[in-house]
Coordinates of C-alpha atoms and ligand atoms in Angstrom, one line a residue:
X1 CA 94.7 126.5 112.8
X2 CA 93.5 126.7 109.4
X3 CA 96.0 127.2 106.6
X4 CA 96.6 129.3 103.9
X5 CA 97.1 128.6 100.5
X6 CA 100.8 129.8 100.6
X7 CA 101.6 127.7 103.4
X8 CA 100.3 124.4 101.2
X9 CA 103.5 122.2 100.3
X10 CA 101.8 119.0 99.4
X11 CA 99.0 119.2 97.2
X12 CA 97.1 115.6 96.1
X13 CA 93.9 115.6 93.2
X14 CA 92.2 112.7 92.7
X15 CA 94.1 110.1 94.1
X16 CA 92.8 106.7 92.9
X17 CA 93.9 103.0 94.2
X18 CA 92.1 100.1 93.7
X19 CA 93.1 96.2 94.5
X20 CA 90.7 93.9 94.3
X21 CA 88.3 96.7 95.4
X22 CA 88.6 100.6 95.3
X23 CA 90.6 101.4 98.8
X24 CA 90.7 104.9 98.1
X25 CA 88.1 107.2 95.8
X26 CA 89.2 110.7 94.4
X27 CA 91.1 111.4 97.6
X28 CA 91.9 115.6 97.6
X29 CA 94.7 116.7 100.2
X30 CA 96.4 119.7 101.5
X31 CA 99.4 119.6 103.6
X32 CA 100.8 122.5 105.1
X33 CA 104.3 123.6 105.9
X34 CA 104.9 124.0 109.8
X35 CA 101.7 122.0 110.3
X36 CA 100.9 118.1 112.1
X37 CA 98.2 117.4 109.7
X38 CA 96.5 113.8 110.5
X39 CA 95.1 111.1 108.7
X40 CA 92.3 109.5 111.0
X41 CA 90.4 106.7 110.1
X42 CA 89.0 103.2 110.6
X43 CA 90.8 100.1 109.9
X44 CA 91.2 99.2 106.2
X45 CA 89.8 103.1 105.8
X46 CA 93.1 103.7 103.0
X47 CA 95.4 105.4 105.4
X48 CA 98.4 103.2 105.0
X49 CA 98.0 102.9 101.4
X50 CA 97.7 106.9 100.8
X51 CA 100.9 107.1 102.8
X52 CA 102.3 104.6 101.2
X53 CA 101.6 106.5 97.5
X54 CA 102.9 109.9 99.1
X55 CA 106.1 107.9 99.4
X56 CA 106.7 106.4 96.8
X57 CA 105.9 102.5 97.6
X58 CA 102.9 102.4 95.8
X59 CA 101.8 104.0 92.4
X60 CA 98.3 105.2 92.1
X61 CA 95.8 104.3 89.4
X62 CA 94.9 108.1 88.9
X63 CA 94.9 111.6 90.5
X64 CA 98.2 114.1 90.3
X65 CA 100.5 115.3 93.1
X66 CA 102.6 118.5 93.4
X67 CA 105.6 118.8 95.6
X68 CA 106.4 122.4 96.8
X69 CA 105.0 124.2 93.4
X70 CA 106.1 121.4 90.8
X71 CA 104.6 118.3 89.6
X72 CA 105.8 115.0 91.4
X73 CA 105.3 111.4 90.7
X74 CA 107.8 109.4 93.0
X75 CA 108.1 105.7 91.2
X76 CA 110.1 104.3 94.1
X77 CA 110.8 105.2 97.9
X78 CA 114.3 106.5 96.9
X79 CA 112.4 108.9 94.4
X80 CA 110.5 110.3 97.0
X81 CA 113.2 110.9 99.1
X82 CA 115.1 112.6 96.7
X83 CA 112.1 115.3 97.0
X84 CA 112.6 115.4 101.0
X85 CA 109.7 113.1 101.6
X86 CA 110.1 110.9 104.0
X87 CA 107.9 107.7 105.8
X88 CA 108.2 105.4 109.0
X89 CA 105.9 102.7 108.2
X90 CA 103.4 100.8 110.1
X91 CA 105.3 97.8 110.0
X92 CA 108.6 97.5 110.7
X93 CA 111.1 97.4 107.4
X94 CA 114.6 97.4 108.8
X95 CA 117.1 94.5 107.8
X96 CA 117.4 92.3 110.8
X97 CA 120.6 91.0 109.8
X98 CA 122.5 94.4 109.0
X99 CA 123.4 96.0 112.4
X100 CA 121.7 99.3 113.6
X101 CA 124.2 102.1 112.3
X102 CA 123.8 100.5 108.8
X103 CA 120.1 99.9 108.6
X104 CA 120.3 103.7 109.7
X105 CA 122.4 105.2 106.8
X106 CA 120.8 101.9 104.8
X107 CA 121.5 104.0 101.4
X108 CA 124.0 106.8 102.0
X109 CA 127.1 104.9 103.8
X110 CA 129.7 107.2 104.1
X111 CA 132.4 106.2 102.1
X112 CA 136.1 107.3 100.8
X113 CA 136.5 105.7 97.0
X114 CA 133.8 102.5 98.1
X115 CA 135.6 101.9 101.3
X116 CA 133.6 102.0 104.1
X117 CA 134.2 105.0 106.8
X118 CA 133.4 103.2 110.0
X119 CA 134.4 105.6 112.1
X120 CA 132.1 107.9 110.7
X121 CA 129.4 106.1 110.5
X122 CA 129.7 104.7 114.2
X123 CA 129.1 108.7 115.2
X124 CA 126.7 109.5 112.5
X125 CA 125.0 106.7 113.9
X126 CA 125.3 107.6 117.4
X127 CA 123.9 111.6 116.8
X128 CA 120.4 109.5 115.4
X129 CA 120.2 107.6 118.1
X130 CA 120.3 110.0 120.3
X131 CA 117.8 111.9 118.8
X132 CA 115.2 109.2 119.6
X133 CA 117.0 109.1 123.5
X134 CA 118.8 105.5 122.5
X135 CA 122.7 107.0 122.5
X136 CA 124.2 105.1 125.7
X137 CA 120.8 102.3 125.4
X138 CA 121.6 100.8 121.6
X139 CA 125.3 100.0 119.9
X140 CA 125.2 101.2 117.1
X141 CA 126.9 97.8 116.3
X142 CA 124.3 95.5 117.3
X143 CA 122.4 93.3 114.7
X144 CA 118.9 94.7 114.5
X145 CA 118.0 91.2 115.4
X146 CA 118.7 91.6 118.8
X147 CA 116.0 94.6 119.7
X148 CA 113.0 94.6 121.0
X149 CA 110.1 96.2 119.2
X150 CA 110.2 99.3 120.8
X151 CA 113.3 100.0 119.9
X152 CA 113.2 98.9 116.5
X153 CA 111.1 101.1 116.1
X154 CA 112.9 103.8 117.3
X155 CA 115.6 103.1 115.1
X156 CA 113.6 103.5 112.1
X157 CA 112.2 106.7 113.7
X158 CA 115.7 107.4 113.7
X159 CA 116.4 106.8 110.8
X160 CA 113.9 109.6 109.0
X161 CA 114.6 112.2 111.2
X162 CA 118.5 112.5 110.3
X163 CA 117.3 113.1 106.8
X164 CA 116.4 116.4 105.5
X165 CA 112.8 116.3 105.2
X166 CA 110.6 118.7 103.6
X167 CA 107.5 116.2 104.4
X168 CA 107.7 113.5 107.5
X169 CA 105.1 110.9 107.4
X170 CA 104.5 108.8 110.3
X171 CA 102.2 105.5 110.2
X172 CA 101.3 104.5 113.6
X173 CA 105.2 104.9 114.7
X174 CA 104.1 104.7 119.0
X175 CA 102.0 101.6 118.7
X176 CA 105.2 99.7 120.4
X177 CA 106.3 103.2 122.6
X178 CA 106.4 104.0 125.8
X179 CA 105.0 107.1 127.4
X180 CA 108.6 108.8 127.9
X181 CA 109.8 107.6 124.1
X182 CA 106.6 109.5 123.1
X183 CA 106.9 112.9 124.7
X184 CA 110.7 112.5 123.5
X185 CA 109.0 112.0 119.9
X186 CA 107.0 114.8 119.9
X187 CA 109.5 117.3 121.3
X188 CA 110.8 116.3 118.2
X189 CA 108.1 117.1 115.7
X190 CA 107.5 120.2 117.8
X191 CA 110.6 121.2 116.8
X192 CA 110.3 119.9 112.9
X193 CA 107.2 121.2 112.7
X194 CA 108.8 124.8 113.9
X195 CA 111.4 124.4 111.0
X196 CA 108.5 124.4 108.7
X197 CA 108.0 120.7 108.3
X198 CA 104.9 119.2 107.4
X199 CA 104.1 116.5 108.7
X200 CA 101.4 114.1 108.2
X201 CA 100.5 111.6 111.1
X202 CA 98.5 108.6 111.6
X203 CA 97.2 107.0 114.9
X204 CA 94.2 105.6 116.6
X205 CA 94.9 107.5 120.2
X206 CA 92.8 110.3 120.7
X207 CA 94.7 111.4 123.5
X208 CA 97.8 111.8 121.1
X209 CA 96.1 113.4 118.2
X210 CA 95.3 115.9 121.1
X211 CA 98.7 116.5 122.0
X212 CA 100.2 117.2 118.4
X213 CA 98.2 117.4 115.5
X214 CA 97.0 121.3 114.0
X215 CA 94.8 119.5 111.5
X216 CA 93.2 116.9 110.5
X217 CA 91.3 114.7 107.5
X218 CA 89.1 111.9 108.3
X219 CA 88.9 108.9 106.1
X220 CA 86.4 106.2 105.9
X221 CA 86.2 104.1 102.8
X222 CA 88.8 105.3 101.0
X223 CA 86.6 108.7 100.8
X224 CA 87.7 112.2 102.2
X225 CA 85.1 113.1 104.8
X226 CA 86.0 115.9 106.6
X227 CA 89.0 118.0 106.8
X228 CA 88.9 120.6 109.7
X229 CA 91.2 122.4 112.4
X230 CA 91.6 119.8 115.3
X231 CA 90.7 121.7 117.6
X232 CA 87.0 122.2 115.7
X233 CA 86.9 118.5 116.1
X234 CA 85.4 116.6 118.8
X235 CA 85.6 113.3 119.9
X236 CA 82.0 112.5 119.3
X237 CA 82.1 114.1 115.7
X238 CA 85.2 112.3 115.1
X239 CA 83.9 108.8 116.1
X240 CA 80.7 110.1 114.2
X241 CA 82.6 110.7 111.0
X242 CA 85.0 107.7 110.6
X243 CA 82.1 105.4 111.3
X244 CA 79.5 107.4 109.7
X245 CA 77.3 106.4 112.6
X246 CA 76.2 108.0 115.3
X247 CA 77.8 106.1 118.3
X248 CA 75.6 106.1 121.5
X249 CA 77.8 106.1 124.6
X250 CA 76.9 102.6 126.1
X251 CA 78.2 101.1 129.3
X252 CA 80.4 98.2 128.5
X253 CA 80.1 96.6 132.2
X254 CA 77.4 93.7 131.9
X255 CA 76.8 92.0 135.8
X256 CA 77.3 88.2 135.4
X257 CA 77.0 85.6 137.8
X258 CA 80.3 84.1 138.5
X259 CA 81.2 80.4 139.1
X260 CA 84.1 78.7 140.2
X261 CA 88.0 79.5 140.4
X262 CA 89.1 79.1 137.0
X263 CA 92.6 80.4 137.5
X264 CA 94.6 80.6 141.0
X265 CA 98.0 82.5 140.7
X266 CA 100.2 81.4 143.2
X267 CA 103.0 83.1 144.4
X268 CA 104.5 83.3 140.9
X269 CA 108.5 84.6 140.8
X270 CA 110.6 85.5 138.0
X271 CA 114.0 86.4 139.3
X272 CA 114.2 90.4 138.4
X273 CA 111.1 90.7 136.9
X274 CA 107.9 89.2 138.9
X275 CA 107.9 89.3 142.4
X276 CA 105.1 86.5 144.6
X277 CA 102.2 88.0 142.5
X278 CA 98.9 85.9 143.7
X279 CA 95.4 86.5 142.3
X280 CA 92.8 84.6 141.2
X281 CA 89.9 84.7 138.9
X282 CA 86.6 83.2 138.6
X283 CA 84.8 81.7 135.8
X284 CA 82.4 84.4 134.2
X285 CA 85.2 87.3 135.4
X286 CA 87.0 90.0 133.7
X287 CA 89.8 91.0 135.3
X288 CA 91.9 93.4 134.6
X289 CA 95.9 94.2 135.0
X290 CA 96.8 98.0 135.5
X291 CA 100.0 99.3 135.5
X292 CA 102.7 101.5 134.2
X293 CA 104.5 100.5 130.9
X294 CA 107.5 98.3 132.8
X295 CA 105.6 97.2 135.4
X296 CA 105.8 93.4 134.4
X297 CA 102.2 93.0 133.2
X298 CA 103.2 91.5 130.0
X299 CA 105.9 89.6 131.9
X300 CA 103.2 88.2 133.9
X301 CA 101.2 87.2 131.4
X302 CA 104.0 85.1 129.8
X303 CA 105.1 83.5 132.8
X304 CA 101.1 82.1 133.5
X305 CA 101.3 80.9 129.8
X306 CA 104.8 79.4 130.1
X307 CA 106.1 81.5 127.2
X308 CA 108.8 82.4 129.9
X309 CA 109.3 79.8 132.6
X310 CA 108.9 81.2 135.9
X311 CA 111.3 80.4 138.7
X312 CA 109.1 79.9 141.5
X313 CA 104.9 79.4 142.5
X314 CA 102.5 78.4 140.3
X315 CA 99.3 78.5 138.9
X316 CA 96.4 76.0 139.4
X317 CA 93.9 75.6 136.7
X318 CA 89.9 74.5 137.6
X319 CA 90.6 74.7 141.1
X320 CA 93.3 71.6 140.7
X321 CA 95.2 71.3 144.4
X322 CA 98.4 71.0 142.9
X323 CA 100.4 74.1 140.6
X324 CA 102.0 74.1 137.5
X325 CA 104.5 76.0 136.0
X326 CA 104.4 76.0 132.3
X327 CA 107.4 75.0 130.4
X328 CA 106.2 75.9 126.8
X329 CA 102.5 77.8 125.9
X330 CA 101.4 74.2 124.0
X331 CA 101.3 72.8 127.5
X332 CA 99.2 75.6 128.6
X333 CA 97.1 75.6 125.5
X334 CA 96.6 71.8 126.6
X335 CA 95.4 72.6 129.7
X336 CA 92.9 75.0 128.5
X337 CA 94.4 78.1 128.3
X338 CA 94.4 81.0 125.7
X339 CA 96.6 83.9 125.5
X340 CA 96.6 86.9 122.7
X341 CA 100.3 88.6 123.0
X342 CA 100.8 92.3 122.6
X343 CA 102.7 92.3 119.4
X344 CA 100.4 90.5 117.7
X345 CA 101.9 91.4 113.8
X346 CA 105.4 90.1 115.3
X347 CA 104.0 86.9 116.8
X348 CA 100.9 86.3 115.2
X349 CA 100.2 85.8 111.6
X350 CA 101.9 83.8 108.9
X351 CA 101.7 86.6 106.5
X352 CA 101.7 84.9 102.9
X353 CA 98.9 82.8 103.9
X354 CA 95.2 83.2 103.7
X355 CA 93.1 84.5 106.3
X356 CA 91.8 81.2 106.3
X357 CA 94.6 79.5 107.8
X358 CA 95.8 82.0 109.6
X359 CA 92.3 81.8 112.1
X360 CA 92.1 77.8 111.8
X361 CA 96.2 77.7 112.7
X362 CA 96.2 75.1 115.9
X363 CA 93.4 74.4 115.5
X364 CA 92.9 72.3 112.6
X365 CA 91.9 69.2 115.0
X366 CA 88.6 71.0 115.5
X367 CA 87.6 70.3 112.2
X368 CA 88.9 66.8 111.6
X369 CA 86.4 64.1 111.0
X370 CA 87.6 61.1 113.7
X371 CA 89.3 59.3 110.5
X372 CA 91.3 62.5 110.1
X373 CA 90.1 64.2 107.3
X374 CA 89.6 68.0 107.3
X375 CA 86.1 68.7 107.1
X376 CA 86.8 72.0 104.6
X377 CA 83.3 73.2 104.5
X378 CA 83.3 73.4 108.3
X379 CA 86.4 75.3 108.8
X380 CA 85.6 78.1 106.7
X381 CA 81.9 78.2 108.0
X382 CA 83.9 78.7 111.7
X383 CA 86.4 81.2 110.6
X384 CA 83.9 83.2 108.8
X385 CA 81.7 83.1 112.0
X386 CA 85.0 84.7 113.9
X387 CA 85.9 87.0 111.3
X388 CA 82.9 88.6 112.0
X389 CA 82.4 88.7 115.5
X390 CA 85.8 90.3 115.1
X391 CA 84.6 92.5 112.6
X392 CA 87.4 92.0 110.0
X393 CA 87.3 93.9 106.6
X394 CA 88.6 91.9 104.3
X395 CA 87.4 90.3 101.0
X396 CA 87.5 87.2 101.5
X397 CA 88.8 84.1 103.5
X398 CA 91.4 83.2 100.7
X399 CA 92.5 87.0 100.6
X400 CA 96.1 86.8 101.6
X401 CA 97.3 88.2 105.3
X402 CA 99.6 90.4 104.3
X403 CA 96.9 92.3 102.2
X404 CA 95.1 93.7 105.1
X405 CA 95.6 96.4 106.7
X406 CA 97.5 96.9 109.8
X407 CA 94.5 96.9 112.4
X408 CA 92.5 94.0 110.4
X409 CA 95.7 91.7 110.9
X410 CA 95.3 92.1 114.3
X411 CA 91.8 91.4 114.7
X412 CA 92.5 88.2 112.7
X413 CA 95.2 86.9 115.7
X414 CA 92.5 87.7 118.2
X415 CA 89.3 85.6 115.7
X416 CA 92.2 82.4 116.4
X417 CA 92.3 82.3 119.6
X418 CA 88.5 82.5 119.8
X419 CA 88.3 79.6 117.7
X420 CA 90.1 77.8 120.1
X421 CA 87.5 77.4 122.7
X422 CA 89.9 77.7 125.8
X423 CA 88.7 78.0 129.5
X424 CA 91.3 80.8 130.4
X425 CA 91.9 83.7 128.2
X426 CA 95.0 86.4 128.9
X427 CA 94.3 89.3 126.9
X428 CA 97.3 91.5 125.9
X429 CA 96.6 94.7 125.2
X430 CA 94.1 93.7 122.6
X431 CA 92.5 97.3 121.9
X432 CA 96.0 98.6 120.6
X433 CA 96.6 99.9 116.9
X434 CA 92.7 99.2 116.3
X435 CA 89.5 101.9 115.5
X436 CA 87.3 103.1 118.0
X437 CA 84.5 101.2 116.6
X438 CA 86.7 98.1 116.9
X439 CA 87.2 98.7 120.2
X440 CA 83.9 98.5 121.7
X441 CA 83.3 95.1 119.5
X442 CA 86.5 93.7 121.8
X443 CA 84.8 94.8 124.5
X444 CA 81.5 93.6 123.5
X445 CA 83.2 90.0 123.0
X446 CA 85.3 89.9 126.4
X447 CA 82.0 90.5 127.7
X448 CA 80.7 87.5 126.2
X449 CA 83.5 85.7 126.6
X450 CA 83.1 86.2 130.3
X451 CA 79.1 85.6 129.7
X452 CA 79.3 82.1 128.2
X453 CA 81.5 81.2 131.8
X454 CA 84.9 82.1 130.7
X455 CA 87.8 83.6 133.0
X456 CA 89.4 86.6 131.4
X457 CA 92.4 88.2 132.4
X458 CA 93.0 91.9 130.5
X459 CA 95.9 94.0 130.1
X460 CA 95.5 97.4 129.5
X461 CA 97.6 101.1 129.2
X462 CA 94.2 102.8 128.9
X463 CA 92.5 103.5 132.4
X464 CA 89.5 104.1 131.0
X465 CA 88.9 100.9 129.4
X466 CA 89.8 99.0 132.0
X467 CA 86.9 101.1 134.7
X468 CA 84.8 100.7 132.2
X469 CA 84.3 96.4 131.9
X470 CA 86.8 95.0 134.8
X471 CA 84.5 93.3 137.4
X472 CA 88.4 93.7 139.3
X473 CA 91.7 95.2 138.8
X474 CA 95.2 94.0 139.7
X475 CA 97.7 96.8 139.7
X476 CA 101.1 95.7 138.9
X477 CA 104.1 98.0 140.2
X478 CA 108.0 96.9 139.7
X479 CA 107.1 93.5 139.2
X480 CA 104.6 92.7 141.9
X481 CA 100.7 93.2 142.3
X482 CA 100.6 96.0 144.7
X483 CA 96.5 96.0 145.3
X484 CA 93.4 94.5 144.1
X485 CA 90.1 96.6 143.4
X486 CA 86.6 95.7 143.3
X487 CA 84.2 97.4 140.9
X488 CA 82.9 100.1 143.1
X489 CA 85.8 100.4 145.2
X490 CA 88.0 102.0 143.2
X491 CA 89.2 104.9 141.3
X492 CA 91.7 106.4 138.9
X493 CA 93.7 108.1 142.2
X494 CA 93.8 105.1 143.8
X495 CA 95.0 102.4 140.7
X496 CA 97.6 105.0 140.3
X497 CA 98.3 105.2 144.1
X498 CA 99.1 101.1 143.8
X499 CA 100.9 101.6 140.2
X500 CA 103.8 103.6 141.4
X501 CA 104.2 102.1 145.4
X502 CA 106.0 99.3 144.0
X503 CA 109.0 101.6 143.1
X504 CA 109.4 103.2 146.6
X505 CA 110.0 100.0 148.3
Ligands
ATP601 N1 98.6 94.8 98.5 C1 97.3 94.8 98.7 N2 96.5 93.9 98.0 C2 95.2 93.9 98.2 N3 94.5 94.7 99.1 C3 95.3 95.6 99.8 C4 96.7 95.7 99.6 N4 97.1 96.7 100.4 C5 96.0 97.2 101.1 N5 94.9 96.5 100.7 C6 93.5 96.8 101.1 O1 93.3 98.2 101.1 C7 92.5 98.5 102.2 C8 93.1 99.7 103.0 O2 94.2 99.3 103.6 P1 95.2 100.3 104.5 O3 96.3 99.5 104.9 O4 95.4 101.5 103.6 O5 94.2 100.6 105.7 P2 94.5 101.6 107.0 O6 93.6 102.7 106.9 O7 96.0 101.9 107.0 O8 94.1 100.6 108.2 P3 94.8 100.3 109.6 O9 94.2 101.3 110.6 O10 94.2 98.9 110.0 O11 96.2 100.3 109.5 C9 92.3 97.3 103.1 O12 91.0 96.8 102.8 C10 93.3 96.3 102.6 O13 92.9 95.0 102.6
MG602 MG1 97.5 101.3 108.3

């Protein structure tokens, strides 16, 4: 649906940002009224950071805005607000010691002569939470603390849609969702966007830019490339225009010889949550874990790595006779393996530190001359050489973590555990919150990973991905591994045969 100039609420000339380098150049922008309008774009493309200016957490070196008709320079998010625009970041910014209602009314506690209404707040609180399907999950009481992700995140979903917003922005906010939170999100802008909202919305998922979004603008370099109806857009000549490259379609799958067992499963029990799930893997194997969100994939992953502590079976490493049941992941790191968690911003990086030490972290010993010294020249020539198999756009090896952008912070968690040289490597999820052209370097690299003899073990939501380079697929259903496909003997009926006969038992 193209829009008319009437229709136009947000209108940006000339926006201008630079850091160290220029992150985004002239940037012109429409946004429409009643409209999903999104920003697509590759990682460290200046999507956050236009967001971020829109809102009022960042100032811009030059360019004007205008707000509904009038001239508007928010110098703070509260400024912004004030004007009805509002922003769930890509991180998550709630106070984790402040409990859930507050960090939900964070600014605008109800109050009789500065005494706290607590009553009133407790429903206030309960109405938002609701709106995001948490009334009856959450207390509005608890510390935020004591979430998960997910739900965090929800809460700070929560938290912009009880405002009255003229313009929503949302920055990645289902990269820790699950399928039903989504639809339950998108009812909701269906219905914002019907009460005129506009809305401007940033993800990496096709699938969901399908679902939602009347329009879109493509970034790449911090340059406006092409702003067009959605529905004018396909995936191809989105792909084309965020890379700037035309993208051949090129089979991932690679046929490798495969060695020994690398990793035996045995039987391995969580009470509640993983049921005897057996498999094994082979040196110079990918295989994958399918399965519904819930269906104890990641709960598999960090009982094999001992970041939980299974209850019963085991796993044997290099076909040893005896099984182990990790107590702690440095025991498992020990014995050679390797695991890359799903929430890699949450777990992963130290984020006032340098790139630098955030890839050589654990694994400084790799570069210590046998007196002890860190050989300095070496460790940067290493975690350049990962940097860049990862394909991380950054400035430099000294540039602080929390400088990148959302997507190149996770590449630089996965360049770590590469470093690390390990034997087994459990994959999380690692194509989540990254670009399409980041994508196919993961798989490129779990490819060679699995080339140079490795056993890989790889999580994945998306179906596709995981037909595409598994040599075989677990399917996980209700905590246990319902089936095991071959390449060739499989298909997407079948995988989602196995994914939900777990719950019928
Ligand atoms: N505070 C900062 N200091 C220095 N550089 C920064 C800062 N914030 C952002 N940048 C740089 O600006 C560029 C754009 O970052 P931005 O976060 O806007 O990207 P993005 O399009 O949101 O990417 P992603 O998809 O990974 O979230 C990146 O190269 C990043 O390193
Ligand atoms: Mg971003």
């Amino acid at each position: 649906m193209p829009f008319t100039e009437s229709q136009v609420v947000l209108r940006l000339r000339g926006i201008r940002k630079s850091y160290a380098a220029p992150v985004l150049r002239d940037v012109d922008l429409d946004i429409a009224a009643g409209q999903v309008h999104a920003l697509i774009g590759a990682n460290g493309a200046g999507k956050s950071t236009l967001s971020r200016i829109i809102s009022g957490l960042a100032s811009p070196d030059a360019g004007t805005m205008v707000l509904s008709g009038e001239a508007y320079a928010p110098r703070n998010k509260a400024g912004a607000e004030s004007r009805g625009v509002h922003i769930v970041q890509q991180e998550l910014n709630l106070v984790p010691t402040l409990s859930v209602a507050e960090n939900l009314f964070l600014n605008r506690l109800p109050h009789r002569c500065g005494v706290l209404r607590r009553r009133e707040l407790r429903d206030r609180a309960c109405g938002a939470l609701a709106m995001v399907g948490l009334a009856g999950t959450v207390d509005p009481d608890t510390p935020v603390s004591q979430l998960g992700v997910g739900h965090q995140q929800l809460v700070e979903i929560a938290a912009a849609l009880s405002h009255d917003c003229r313009v929503l922005i949302l920055d990645e906010p289902t990269a820790a969702l699950t399928d039903p939170q989504i639809d339950l999100l998108f009812e909701h802008l269906r219905r914002l966007r019907a009460a005129g909202v506009a809305i401007l919305y940033i993800s990496h998922r096709m699938d969901e830019l399908r679902r939602i979004v009347d329009h879109a603008t493509i970034l790449r370099d911090g340059d406006v490339v092409c702003t067009a109806p959605m529905n004018h857009l396909t995936a191809e000549e989105i792909v084309r225009q965020l890379t700037g490259k035309e993208i051949q379609r090129e089979s991932h799958h690679c046929a490798r010889q495969r060695g020994e067992i690398a990793l035996q499963v045995d039987r391995l029990s969580r009470d509640g949550v993983l049921h005897d799930v057996s498999f094994e893997v082979r040196e110079g194997e990918i295989f994958g874990i399918a399965g519904l969100v819930g269906s104890g994939r990641t709960e598999l992953l960090r009982a094999i790595f001992g970041a939980d502590v299974a209850d019963r079976g085991g796993v044997h490493l290099g076909g040893a006779a005896e099984g182990v049941r990790f107590r702690e992941p440095r025991h498992a790191v020990k014995a050679g393996l390797a695991m890359i968690p799903e929430d890699r911003r949450q777990h992963g990086l130290l984020m006032p530190q340098p790139v630098l030490s955030n890839v050589t972290l654990g694994n400084l010993r790799r570069f210590a001359s046998w007196w002890g010294r860190i050989r300095a020249r070496r460790e940067r020539d290493s975690a350049q050489h990962f940097c860049r198999a990862m394909d991380v756009h950054y400035q430099g090896l000294d540039q602080r973590a929390d400088q990148l952008s959302g997507g190149n912070q996770q590449k630089v968690v996965i360049a770590r555990w590469l470093l690390r040289d390990s034997r087994v490597y459990l994959f999380d999820e690692p194509t989540r919150g990254i670009d399409v052209s980041a994508k196919a370097t993961v798989y490129h690299l779990l490819n060679e990973l699995a080339g140079q003899g490795k056993a890989v073990v790889f999580v994945s939501s998306e179906m596709r991905e995981l037909l595409e380079i598994c040599d075989r697929i677990g399917v996980m259903s209700a905590g246990r591994m319902t089936a095991v496909f071959r390449r060739g003997e499989w298909n997407q009926e079948k995988i989602l045969h196995a994914a939900l006969s777990g719950y019928s038992r």
